[in-house]
Amino acid sequence: MNENPVALGSEAETSSKTAVKMRGTGVDVFYGDKQALFGVNLDIPENQVIALIGPSGCGKSTFLRCLNRMNDTIDICRVTGEITLDDQNVYDPSVDVVELRARVGMVFQKPNPFPKSIFENVAYGPRIHGLARTRSELEEIAVTSLEKAGLFEEVKDRLHEPGTGLSGGQQQRLCIARAIAVSPEVILMDEPCSALDPIATARVEELIDDLRQNYTIVIVTHSMQQAARVSQRTAMFHLGYLVEEDETDTIFTNPSNPKTQDYITGRYG
Amino acid sequence: MNNTTADHTVTAFDDDLRFLIGKVVEMGGHAESMVARSMNALARADKSLAQTVIADDVVLDNAQRELEERAVLIIAKRQPMAHDLREIIGTLRMANDLERIGDLGKNIARRASEIDDAIQPKRLLRGLEHLTSLTLEQLKDVLDAYVSKDVDQAQAVWARDEDIDQIYTSLFREMLTYMMEDPRYISACTHLLFCAKNIERIGDHATNLAETTQYVVTGQSEIVPDPQDA
């Protein structure tokens, strides 16, 4: 029995309270008459990875797309409630959407490099955002971004070949490099590995873990194991509601909501 | 708490889980029987009964191996989460404790076949039998608690282990007294002392089983004593 209070090799998990980078408060989303999200309150902690999980149609991608106003591109979509980035409402009329999307970058499910060279794919964003004054500055940004995305070594001899010629996993890392190139603060990832093989998936997951040092990451994934591996916090959506949000370790070993339990164990149906 | 009643989308997964739990229950029954028979063999100086217990240990060893192999396969194939994961980890832990209980039963049976029955102190044997029946009761209760996922019952088993420890301590003193009074008892008493220690160890394994039962159901491993009972 436990009479010994001294833990062996106790590794005190640094559960220090991290700052909130983005915050959703009472977020409702409507597509025409149909309501897709109902009063979602969710904090996105800074320099952490938060995974959004839930069955198809639960609203997790809808919520993700609210964070950088990607839903603005859908005419019938209406968002109410508040979403803040560093305490500023991103839906405020004064917010420049282009600048917002530079601060809150996005990586999609299918790698979608521009039909341009590898270099141009990464240099495009910094150039239009005026982040580089000279050619050498632009090159530096491109190389650094490719390095951070763990791709530079593989492509350094063919920077001027088409990005579309890379393998699927390399293309996805190119898209991540492209997102990093404009120095975002938050990176949104919508099932970034669902089109990749296990090795390419492992490389992207490793990369996500590295990127966490400098960026805040929100990832939508259908792979429970991936959510468990890469995230520190997990939010479970169901039928447009946020049903549970907690530390990832807790969600996957001892969730408190029966819906979460059923979904992650494969009993939801 | 375990709030799920739904079957798994993959029915083979439910079969897998049922197999593991069934194996634990089977091992539990076998371990109980080994301990009870080893004590009978000791009390009645029945050497052939002792031999059957010794030979039976391999059944538990094999069952544990079978359970472990299946559990590893399930983890690899299904990557279980939440209560499924705890259920599987629980069966691995339970199997380990039950296999150890079997070993301890075998050890008692070995000593039963070695003790010279002519000089057995009968009074001590009665004390040992009492200790054994309490411990077997614990084992039975905790296996019931495991099957019915009854956390209260598991915690009650855990709390009662103290009674077993106390009886063991007084039995230990009594045996020392016997040995001091009459050196002819030393050999038999030493065997009985080890048997008593083995029974007490089986009680400890029962508390492990109680902790595992609670872990499977609630996700909490540690059982905190009720301050009112202190």
Short mmCIF file of C-alpha atoms in Angstrom, two decimals:
data_model
loop_
_atom_site.label_atom_id
_atom_site.label_comp_id
_atom_site.label_asym_id
_atom_site.label_seq_id
_atom_site.Cartn_x
_atom_site.Cartn_y
_atom_site.Cartn_z
CA MET A 1 0.00 0.00 0.00
CA ASN A 2 1.00 3.55 -0.51
CA GLU A 3 2.64 4.82 2.58
CA ASN A 4 5.64 6.18 0.76
CA PRO A 5 5.01 9.73 -0.37
CA VAL A 6 8.27 10.06 -2.28
CA ALA A 7 7.85 9.54 -6.01
CA LEU A 8 10.68 7.86 -7.87
CA GLY A 9 12.22 10.05 -10.57
CA SER A 10 9.27 12.37 -10.33
CA GLU A 11 9.11 14.36 -13.53
CA ALA A 12 6.99 17.28 -12.58
CA GLU A 13 5.14 18.14 -15.76
CA THR A 14 5.46 21.87 -16.28
CA SER A 15 1.78 22.63 -16.34
CA SER A 16 2.39 26.32 -16.00
CA LYS A 17 -0.56 28.35 -17.14
CA THR A 18 0.17 29.53 -20.67
CA ALA A 19 -1.15 32.72 -22.19
CA VAL A 20 -4.24 32.67 -24.37
CA LYS A 21 -3.36 33.53 -27.98
CA MET A 22 -6.85 33.32 -29.44
CA ARG A 23 -10.21 33.08 -27.76
CA GLY A 24 -13.65 32.16 -29.09
CA THR A 25 -16.56 33.45 -27.02
CA GLY A 26 -20.15 32.43 -27.76
CA VAL A 27 -19.32 31.66 -31.37
CA ASP A 28 -22.38 30.81 -33.49
CA VAL A 29 -22.01 30.05 -37.19
CA PHE A 30 -24.85 29.83 -39.69
CA TYR A 31 -24.77 28.58 -43.26
CA GLY A 32 -27.95 30.24 -44.53
CA ASP A 33 -30.69 29.04 -42.15
CA LYS A 34 -28.72 26.13 -40.89
CA GLN A 35 -26.77 26.67 -37.69
CA ALA A 36 -23.41 24.87 -37.74
CA LEU A 37 -21.90 26.04 -34.44
CA PHE A 38 -23.67 26.77 -31.18
CA GLY A 39 -22.14 29.12 -28.62
CA VAL A 40 -18.59 27.79 -28.74
CA ASN A 41 -16.26 29.09 -26.02
CA LEU A 42 -12.71 27.96 -26.58
CA ASP A 43 -9.28 29.29 -25.64
CA ILE A 44 -6.33 28.67 -27.95
CA PRO A 45 -3.24 28.62 -25.70
CA GLU A 46 -0.08 30.28 -26.98
CA ASN A 47 2.82 28.06 -28.16
CA GLN A 48 0.81 24.92 -27.78
CA VAL A 49 -0.85 22.55 -30.18
CA ILE A 50 -4.59 22.22 -29.71
CA ALA A 51 -6.37 19.44 -31.61
CA LEU A 52 -9.99 19.76 -32.67
CA ILE A 53 -11.66 16.37 -32.97
CA GLY A 54 -15.13 15.06 -33.59
CA PRO A 55 -17.16 13.15 -36.18
CA SER A 56 -17.69 14.54 -39.69
CA GLY A 57 -20.04 17.52 -39.70
CA CYS A 58 -19.46 18.32 -36.02
CA GLY A 59 -18.23 21.84 -36.74
CA LYS A 60 -14.54 21.50 -36.01
CA SER A 61 -13.42 22.69 -39.46
CA THR A 62 -16.04 25.43 -39.37
CA PHE A 63 -14.57 26.67 -36.10
CA LEU A 64 -11.03 26.44 -37.49
CA ARG A 65 -12.02 28.50 -40.52
CA CYS A 66 -13.55 31.17 -38.28
CA LEU A 67 -10.17 31.80 -36.69
CA ASN A 68 -8.73 33.50 -39.78
CA ARG A 69 -12.06 34.39 -41.35
CA MET A 70 -11.76 31.83 -44.13
CA ASN A 71 -15.53 31.54 -43.84
CA ASP A 72 -15.82 35.07 -45.25
CA THR A 73 -15.33 33.51 -48.66
CA ILE A 74 -18.64 31.67 -48.30
CA ASP A 75 -21.48 34.09 -49.08
CA ILE A 76 -24.19 32.44 -46.99
CA CYS A 77 -21.94 32.03 -43.95
CA ARG A 78 -22.64 34.26 -40.94
CA VAL A 79 -20.57 34.32 -37.75
CA THR A 80 -21.72 35.84 -34.45
CA GLY A 81 -20.02 35.95 -31.09
CA GLU A 82 -16.44 37.01 -30.65
CA ILE A 83 -13.10 35.64 -31.75
CA THR A 84 -10.04 37.46 -30.51
CA LEU A 85 -6.39 37.35 -31.47
CA ASP A 86 -4.27 38.91 -28.72
CA ASP A 87 -7.50 40.35 -27.27
CA GLN A 88 -8.49 42.03 -30.53
CA ASN A 89 -11.73 40.91 -32.17
CA VAL A 90 -10.81 39.51 -35.59
CA TYR A 91 -14.32 40.30 -36.87
CA ASP A 92 -13.93 43.98 -36.03
CA PRO A 93 -14.54 46.10 -39.18
CA SER A 94 -11.14 47.73 -38.71
CA VAL A 95 -9.33 44.44 -39.14
CA ASP A 96 -7.54 43.95 -42.46
CA VAL A 97 -8.40 40.38 -43.46
CA VAL A 98 -5.26 39.97 -45.56
CA GLU A 99 -3.12 40.99 -42.61
CA LEU A 100 -5.11 38.70 -40.32
CA ARG A 101 -4.46 35.74 -42.59
CA ALA A 102 -0.76 36.57 -42.59
CA ARG A 103 -0.82 36.39 -38.77
CA VAL A 104 -3.06 33.32 -38.75
CA GLY A 105 -1.79 31.07 -41.53
CA MET A 106 -3.38 27.92 -42.83
CA VAL A 107 -2.31 24.52 -44.13
CA PHE A 108 -4.92 22.44 -45.92
CA GLN A 109 -5.77 18.77 -46.17
CA LYS A 110 -4.38 18.29 -49.67
CA PRO A 111 -0.99 19.87 -50.37
CA ASN A 112 -1.71 22.74 -52.76
CA PRO A 113 1.58 24.26 -53.92
CA PHE A 114 1.29 27.06 -56.47
CA PRO A 115 2.24 25.97 -60.01
CA LYS A 116 5.53 27.78 -59.55
CA SER A 117 9.05 26.88 -58.48
CA ILE A 118 9.78 25.67 -54.96
CA PHE A 119 11.49 28.99 -54.26
CA GLU A 120 8.61 31.07 -55.61
CA ASN A 121 6.09 29.09 -53.56
CA VAL A 122 7.80 30.24 -50.39
CA ALA A 123 8.88 33.71 -51.61
CA TYR A 124 5.44 34.68 -52.87
CA GLY A 125 3.91 35.57 -49.49
CA PRO A 126 6.81 37.64 -48.13
CA ARG A 127 7.00 39.48 -51.44
CA ILE A 128 3.33 40.54 -51.56
CA HIS A 129 3.37 41.38 -47.86
CA GLY A 130 6.51 43.47 -48.39
CA LEU A 131 8.49 41.53 -45.81
CA ALA A 132 11.74 41.67 -47.81
CA ARG A 133 13.36 44.82 -49.17
CA THR A 134 16.02 43.13 -51.25
CA ARG A 135 16.44 39.93 -53.22
CA SER A 136 18.91 38.59 -50.68
CA GLU A 137 16.48 39.23 -47.84
CA LEU A 138 13.81 37.35 -49.75
CA GLU A 139 16.20 34.46 -50.34
CA GLU A 140 17.06 34.39 -46.68
CA ILE A 141 13.40 34.22 -45.69
CA ALA A 142 12.76 31.44 -48.21
CA VAL A 143 15.72 29.36 -47.04
CA THR A 144 14.93 29.85 -43.36
CA SER A 145 11.30 28.89 -43.93
CA LEU A 146 12.29 25.77 -45.85
CA GLU A 147 14.73 24.91 -43.08
CA LYS A 148 12.09 25.35 -40.39
CA ALA A 149 9.76 23.14 -42.39
CA GLY A 150 12.51 20.49 -42.50
CA LEU A 151 12.58 20.55 -46.28
CA PHE A 152 15.62 22.60 -47.23
CA GLU A 153 18.17 19.77 -47.26
CA GLU A 154 15.97 17.75 -49.61
CA VAL A 155 15.36 20.55 -52.12
CA LYS A 156 18.37 22.86 -51.89
CA ASP A 157 19.72 21.74 -55.27
CA ARG A 158 16.44 22.20 -57.12
CA LEU A 159 14.90 25.36 -55.69
CA HIS A 160 13.88 26.51 -59.13
CA GLU A 161 12.12 23.32 -60.14
CA PRO A 162 8.31 23.20 -59.89
CA GLY A 163 6.86 22.66 -56.41
CA THR A 164 4.32 20.31 -57.91
CA GLY A 165 7.13 17.91 -58.78
CA LEU A 166 7.77 17.06 -55.12
CA SER A 167 6.33 14.02 -53.35
CA GLY A 168 3.08 14.45 -51.40
CA GLY A 169 4.84 14.69 -48.04
CA GLN A 170 7.38 17.17 -49.42
CA GLN A 171 4.59 19.23 -50.98
CA GLN A 172 2.83 19.43 -47.62
CA ARG A 173 6.03 20.56 -45.93
CA LEU A 174 6.44 23.11 -48.77
CA CYS A 175 2.96 24.41 -47.91
CA ILE A 176 4.00 24.63 -44.26
CA ALA A 177 7.16 26.51 -45.31
CA ARG A 178 4.94 28.83 -47.35
CA ALA A 179 2.74 29.45 -44.32
CA ILE A 180 5.78 30.10 -42.10
CA ALA A 181 7.39 32.48 -44.61
CA VAL A 182 5.03 35.34 -43.75
CA SER A 183 5.93 35.03 -40.03
CA PRO A 184 2.52 34.02 -38.76
CA GLU A 185 1.72 33.77 -35.05
CA VAL A 186 -0.88 31.05 -35.39
CA ILE A 187 -0.94 28.18 -37.89
CA LEU A 188 -4.23 26.44 -38.61
CA MET A 189 -3.98 22.92 -40.01
CA ASP A 190 -6.98 21.17 -41.49
CA GLU A 191 -6.19 17.44 -41.55
CA PRO A 192 -2.65 18.15 -42.79
CA CYS A 193 -1.63 14.49 -42.95
CA SER A 194 -4.71 12.76 -44.26
CA ALA A 195 -3.26 12.55 -47.77
CA LEU A 196 0.21 11.45 -46.63
CA ASP A 197 1.84 8.06 -46.08
CA PRO A 198 2.95 7.07 -42.54
CA ILE A 199 6.56 8.23 -42.96
CA ALA A 200 5.57 11.60 -44.40
CA THR A 201 2.97 11.84 -41.62
CA ALA A 202 5.63 11.18 -38.99
CA ARG A 203 7.84 13.91 -40.47
CA VAL A 204 5.02 16.44 -40.44
CA GLU A 205 4.13 15.48 -36.86
CA GLU A 206 7.76 15.93 -35.84
CA LEU A 207 7.69 19.30 -37.56
CA ILE A 208 4.49 20.33 -35.73
CA ASP A 209 6.22 19.57 -32.46
CA ASP A 210 9.20 21.75 -33.44
CA LEU A 211 7.00 24.59 -34.70
CA ARG A 212 5.20 24.75 -31.37
CA GLN A 213 8.25 26.55 -29.92
CA ASN A 214 7.54 29.61 -32.07
CA TYR A 215 3.94 29.31 -33.18
CA THR A 216 0.51 28.54 -31.83
CA ILE A 217 -1.00 25.61 -33.71
CA VAL A 218 -4.59 24.53 -34.15
CA ILE A 219 -5.01 21.20 -35.90
CA VAL A 220 -8.16 19.46 -37.09
CA THR A 221 -7.62 15.72 -37.40
CA HIS A 222 -9.64 12.56 -37.81
CA SER A 223 -6.79 10.47 -36.48
CA MET A 224 -7.20 10.03 -32.74
CA GLN A 225 -3.65 8.75 -32.48
CA GLN A 226 -2.37 11.85 -34.25
CA ALA A 227 -4.32 14.13 -31.93
CA ALA A 228 -2.93 12.18 -28.98
CA ARG A 229 0.62 12.38 -30.32
CA VAL A 230 0.95 16.00 -31.41
CA SER A 231 -1.32 18.07 -29.19
CA GLN A 232 -1.18 19.33 -25.63
CA ARG A 233 -4.88 20.12 -25.48
CA THR A 234 -7.82 18.56 -27.27
CA ALA A 235 -11.29 19.92 -27.95
CA MET A 236 -14.11 17.57 -28.85
CA PHE A 237 -16.95 18.86 -31.06
CA HIS A 238 -20.29 17.15 -31.57
CA LEU A 239 -23.26 18.36 -33.66
CA GLY A 240 -22.00 21.94 -33.56
CA TYR A 241 -21.31 22.03 -29.84
CA LEU A 242 -18.00 21.96 -28.03
CA VAL A 243 -18.64 19.06 -25.65
CA GLU A 244 -15.30 18.75 -23.89
CA GLU A 245 -11.92 20.45 -23.83
CA ASP A 246 -9.06 19.28 -21.66
CA GLU A 247 -5.44 18.23 -21.55
CA THR A 248 -4.83 15.73 -24.32
CA ASP A 249 -3.48 13.12 -21.90
CA THR A 250 -6.74 13.26 -19.96
CA ILE A 251 -8.98 13.21 -23.03
CA PHE A 252 -7.40 10.04 -24.36
CA THR A 253 -7.08 8.09 -21.13
CA ASN A 254 -9.98 9.31 -19.03
CA PRO A 255 -12.40 11.65 -20.80
CA SER A 256 -15.29 12.93 -18.71
CA ASN A 257 -17.92 13.27 -21.41
CA PRO A 258 -19.59 10.04 -22.62
CA LYS A 259 -19.74 11.41 -26.18
CA THR A 260 -15.98 11.93 -26.20
CA GLN A 261 -15.54 8.46 -24.75
CA ASP A 262 -17.72 6.89 -27.44
CA TYR A 263 -16.11 8.83 -30.25
CA ILE A 264 -12.47 8.22 -29.41
CA THR A 265 -13.04 4.54 -28.67
CA GLY A 266 -14.91 4.00 -31.94
CA ARG A 267 -18.38 3.55 -30.49
CA TYR A 268 -19.94 6.67 -31.94
CA GLY A 269 -22.28 5.91 -34.78
CA MET B 1 -16.73 6.56 -14.71
CA ASN B 2 -17.53 4.04 -17.35
CA ASN B 3 -20.48 5.57 -19.12
CA THR B 4 -20.39 3.48 -22.23
CA THR B 5 -22.86 0.77 -22.90
CA ALA B 6 -22.66 0.88 -26.67
CA ASP B 7 -20.98 -1.89 -28.57
CA HIS B 8 -17.90 -1.09 -30.56
CA THR B 9 -18.37 -0.31 -34.23
CA VAL B 10 -15.95 -3.14 -34.95
CA THR B 11 -17.56 -6.20 -33.38
CA ALA B 12 -14.30 -8.14 -33.39
CA PHE B 13 -12.97 -5.57 -30.94
CA ASP B 14 -15.72 -6.39 -28.45
CA ASP B 15 -14.83 -10.06 -28.89
CA ASP B 16 -11.19 -9.19 -28.16
CA LEU B 17 -12.09 -7.37 -24.96
CA ARG B 18 -14.41 -10.16 -23.84
CA PHE B 19 -11.64 -12.66 -24.44
CA LEU B 20 -9.21 -10.73 -22.20
CA ILE B 21 -11.71 -10.23 -19.38
CA GLY B 22 -12.79 -13.87 -19.62
CA LYS B 23 -9.15 -14.91 -19.38
CA VAL B 24 -8.65 -12.85 -16.21
CA VAL B 25 -11.74 -14.39 -14.62
CA GLU B 26 -10.55 -17.86 -15.61
CA MET B 27 -7.10 -17.16 -14.13
CA GLY B 28 -8.73 -15.79 -10.97
CA GLY B 29 -10.75 -18.95 -10.41
CA HIS B 30 -7.69 -21.07 -11.03
CA ALA B 31 -5.51 -19.04 -8.66
CA GLU B 32 -8.15 -19.26 -5.91
CA SER B 33 -8.36 -22.99 -6.35
CA MET B 34 -4.57 -23.39 -6.21
CA VAL B 35 -4.32 -21.45 -2.96
CA ALA B 36 -7.22 -23.34 -1.36
CA ARG B 37 -5.83 -26.72 -2.37
CA SER B 38 -2.29 -25.87 -1.28
CA MET B 39 -3.62 -25.01 2.18
CA ASN B 40 -5.65 -28.24 2.29
CA ALA B 41 -2.57 -30.17 1.29
CA LEU B 42 -0.66 -28.49 4.10
CA ALA B 43 -3.36 -29.02 6.73
CA ARG B 44 -3.97 -32.66 5.83
CA ALA B 45 -0.34 -33.39 4.97
CA ASP B 46 -1.65 -34.59 1.62
CA LYS B 47 1.47 -34.87 -0.53
CA SER B 48 -0.30 -36.04 -3.67
CA LEU B 49 -2.70 -33.07 -3.50
CA ALA B 50 0.35 -30.84 -3.10
CA GLN B 51 1.81 -32.37 -6.26
CA THR B 52 -1.32 -31.55 -8.28
CA VAL B 53 -1.10 -27.91 -7.18
CA ILE B 54 2.57 -27.74 -8.18
CA ALA B 55 1.76 -29.25 -11.57
CA ASP B 56 -1.15 -26.83 -12.02
CA ASP B 57 0.98 -23.69 -11.94
CA VAL B 58 1.82 -24.05 -15.62
CA VAL B 59 -1.86 -23.45 -16.44
CA LEU B 60 -1.64 -19.92 -15.04
CA ASP B 61 1.70 -19.28 -16.73
CA ASN B 62 0.25 -20.30 -20.07
CA ALA B 63 -2.93 -18.28 -19.56
CA GLN B 64 -0.91 -15.18 -18.73
CA ARG B 65 1.25 -15.62 -21.81
CA GLU B 66 -1.83 -16.11 -23.98
CA LEU B 67 -3.49 -13.01 -22.52
CA GLU B 68 -0.38 -10.90 -22.99
CA GLU B 69 0.08 -11.95 -26.60
CA ARG B 70 -3.54 -11.16 -27.38
CA ALA B 71 -3.39 -7.81 -25.55
CA VAL B 72 -0.25 -6.77 -27.46
CA LEU B 73 -1.94 -7.67 -30.75
CA ILE B 74 -5.06 -5.71 -29.81
CA ILE B 75 -3.01 -2.65 -28.89
CA ALA B 76 -1.07 -2.89 -32.16
CA LYS B 77 -4.15 -3.42 -34.30
CA ARG B 78 -6.81 -1.28 -32.65
CA GLN B 79 -4.85 1.41 -30.81
CA PRO B 80 -7.42 1.52 -28.02
CA MET B 81 -8.29 4.72 -26.19
CA ALA B 82 -9.87 5.81 -22.91
CA HIS B 83 -11.75 3.05 -21.05
CA ASP B 84 -10.86 0.47 -23.71
CA LEU B 85 -7.19 1.20 -23.11
CA ARG B 86 -7.67 1.04 -19.34
CA GLU B 87 -9.57 -2.22 -19.68
CA ILE B 88 -6.70 -3.79 -21.62
CA ILE B 89 -3.98 -2.43 -19.35
CA GLY B 90 -6.12 -3.66 -16.45
CA THR B 91 -6.21 -7.22 -17.76
CA LEU B 92 -2.40 -7.17 -18.15
CA ARG B 93 -1.94 -6.02 -14.56
CA MET B 94 -4.53 -8.43 -13.19
CA ALA B 95 -2.96 -11.36 -15.06
CA ASN B 96 0.41 -10.47 -13.60
CA ASP B 97 -0.92 -10.43 -10.02
CA LEU B 98 -2.90 -13.64 -10.53
CA GLU B 99 0.12 -15.42 -11.95
CA ARG B 100 2.11 -14.36 -8.87
CA ILE B 101 -0.68 -15.63 -6.61
CA GLY B 102 -0.40 -18.96 -8.41
CA ASP B 103 3.36 -18.99 -7.76
CA LEU B 104 2.78 -18.35 -4.07
CA GLY B 105 0.20 -21.17 -3.96
CA LYS B 106 2.72 -23.48 -5.62
CA ASN B 107 5.30 -22.46 -3.07
CA ILE B 108 2.96 -23.39 -0.21
CA ALA B 109 2.29 -26.73 -1.91
CA ARG B 110 6.04 -27.38 -2.16
CA ARG B 111 6.45 -26.80 1.55
CA ALA B 112 3.39 -28.98 2.24
CA SER B 113 5.12 -31.85 0.53
CA GLU B 114 8.30 -31.29 2.54
CA ILE B 115 6.95 -30.82 6.07
CA ASP B 116 7.27 -33.78 8.37
CA ASP B 117 3.67 -34.17 9.43
CA ALA B 118 4.56 -35.96 12.66
CA ILE B 119 5.62 -32.76 14.36
CA GLN B 120 3.16 -30.22 13.00
CA PRO B 121 1.87 -27.85 15.63
CA LYS B 122 -1.85 -28.24 15.00
CA ARG B 123 -2.83 -25.00 16.68
CA LEU B 124 -0.64 -23.01 14.36
CA LEU B 125 -2.18 -24.73 11.37
CA ARG B 126 -5.62 -23.60 12.47
CA GLY B 127 -4.37 -20.01 12.62
CA LEU B 128 -2.90 -20.39 9.16
CA GLU B 129 -6.13 -21.85 7.81
CA HIS B 130 -8.03 -18.88 9.21
CA LEU B 131 -5.60 -16.47 7.55
CA THR B 132 -6.01 -18.37 4.28
CA SER B 133 -9.79 -18.36 4.35
CA LEU B 134 -9.84 -14.58 4.96
CA THR B 135 -7.41 -14.07 2.09
CA LEU B 136 -9.41 -16.31 -0.24
CA GLU B 137 -12.50 -14.30 0.70
CA GLN B 138 -10.60 -11.15 -0.34
CA LEU B 139 -9.60 -12.75 -3.62
CA LYS B 140 -13.15 -13.84 -4.35
CA ASP B 141 -14.56 -10.40 -3.47
CA VAL B 142 -12.07 -8.50 -5.58
CA LEU B 143 -12.71 -10.74 -8.59
CA ASP B 144 -16.45 -10.15 -8.14
CA ALA B 145 -15.79 -6.42 -7.91
CA TYR B 146 -13.73 -6.61 -11.10
CA VAL B 147 -16.41 -8.46 -13.06
CA SER B 148 -19.23 -6.22 -11.85
CA LYS B 149 -17.02 -3.07 -12.07
CA ASP B 150 -17.96 -2.28 -8.48
CA VAL B 151 -15.50 0.32 -7.19
CA ASP B 152 -16.98 0.38 -3.66
CA GLN B 153 -16.51 -3.35 -3.30
CA ALA B 154 -12.94 -3.07 -4.61
CA GLN B 155 -12.17 -0.31 -2.11
CA ALA B 156 -13.63 -2.41 0.72
CA VAL B 157 -11.28 -5.26 -0.19
CA TRP B 158 -8.38 -2.84 -0.23
CA ALA B 159 -9.28 -1.52 3.24
CA ARG B 160 -9.65 -5.03 4.74
CA ASP B 161 -6.06 -5.96 3.91
CA GLU B 162 -5.03 -4.44 7.21
CA ASP B 163 -6.92 -7.22 9.07
CA ILE B 164 -4.89 -9.81 7.19
CA ASP B 165 -1.65 -8.01 8.01
CA GLN B 166 -2.55 -7.98 11.71
CA ILE B 167 -3.42 -11.66 11.81
CA TYR B 168 -0.18 -12.44 10.00
CA THR B 169 1.81 -10.43 12.55
CA SER B 170 0.25 -12.22 15.53
CA LEU B 171 0.70 -15.60 13.83
CA PHE B 172 4.33 -14.73 13.25
CA ARG B 173 4.84 -14.00 16.96
CA GLU B 174 3.09 -17.20 17.92
CA MET B 175 5.36 -19.26 15.68
CA LEU B 176 8.45 -17.65 17.18
CA THR B 177 7.18 -18.56 20.62
CA TYR B 178 6.68 -22.18 19.55
CA MET B 179 10.18 -22.36 18.18
CA MET B 180 11.67 -20.89 21.33
CA GLU B 181 9.78 -23.29 23.53
CA ASP B 182 10.56 -26.44 21.62
CA PRO B 183 13.42 -26.57 19.09
CA ARG B 184 11.87 -29.69 17.47
CA TYR B 185 9.29 -27.34 15.99
CA ILE B 186 11.89 -25.15 14.31
CA SER B 187 11.92 -26.94 10.98
CA ALA B 188 8.12 -27.21 10.66
CA CYS B 189 7.55 -23.72 12.02
CA THR B 190 9.99 -22.21 9.55
CA HIS B 191 8.02 -23.77 6.70
CA LEU B 192 4.76 -22.54 8.22
CA LEU B 193 6.26 -19.09 8.67
CA PHE B 194 7.03 -18.91 4.97
CA CYS B 195 3.54 -20.22 4.17
CA ALA B 196 2.02 -17.49 6.32
CA LYS B 197 4.19 -14.90 4.60
CA ASN B 198 3.04 -16.23 1.24
CA ILE B 199 -0.61 -15.93 2.26
CA GLU B 200 0.00 -12.39 3.45
CA ARG B 201 1.62 -11.64 0.08
CA ILE B 202 -1.46 -13.05 -1.68
CA GLY B 203 -3.48 -10.54 0.34
CA ASP B 204 -1.24 -7.77 -0.99
CA HIS B 205 -1.86 -8.96 -4.54
CA ALA B 206 -5.59 -8.79 -3.80
CA THR B 207 -5.15 -5.10 -2.94
CA ASN B 208 -3.32 -4.64 -6.27
CA LEU B 209 -6.28 -6.26 -8.00
CA ALA B 210 -8.57 -3.84 -6.14
CA GLU B 211 -6.50 -0.88 -7.29
CA THR B 212 -6.54 -2.13 -10.86
CA THR B 213 -10.32 -2.58 -10.71
CA GLN B 214 -10.71 1.00 -9.58
CA TYR B 215 -8.30 2.15 -12.31
CA VAL B 216 -10.23 0.34 -15.03
CA VAL B 217 -13.51 1.92 -13.94
CA THR B 218 -12.44 5.43 -12.93
CA GLY B 219 -8.98 6.04 -14.36
CA GLN B 220 -7.58 6.60 -10.84
CA SER B 221 -4.98 4.07 -9.70
CA GLU B 222 -4.50 5.11 -6.14
CA ILE B 223 -7.01 4.21 -3.46
CA VAL B 224 -7.06 6.84 -0.73
CA PRO B 225 -8.07 5.51 2.69
CA ASP B 226 -11.33 6.84 4.05
CA PRO B 227 -10.35 9.23 6.91
CA GLN B 228 -13.35 8.00 8.94
CA ASP B 229 -11.89 4.52 8.98
CA ALA B 230 -8.50 5.71 10.18
#
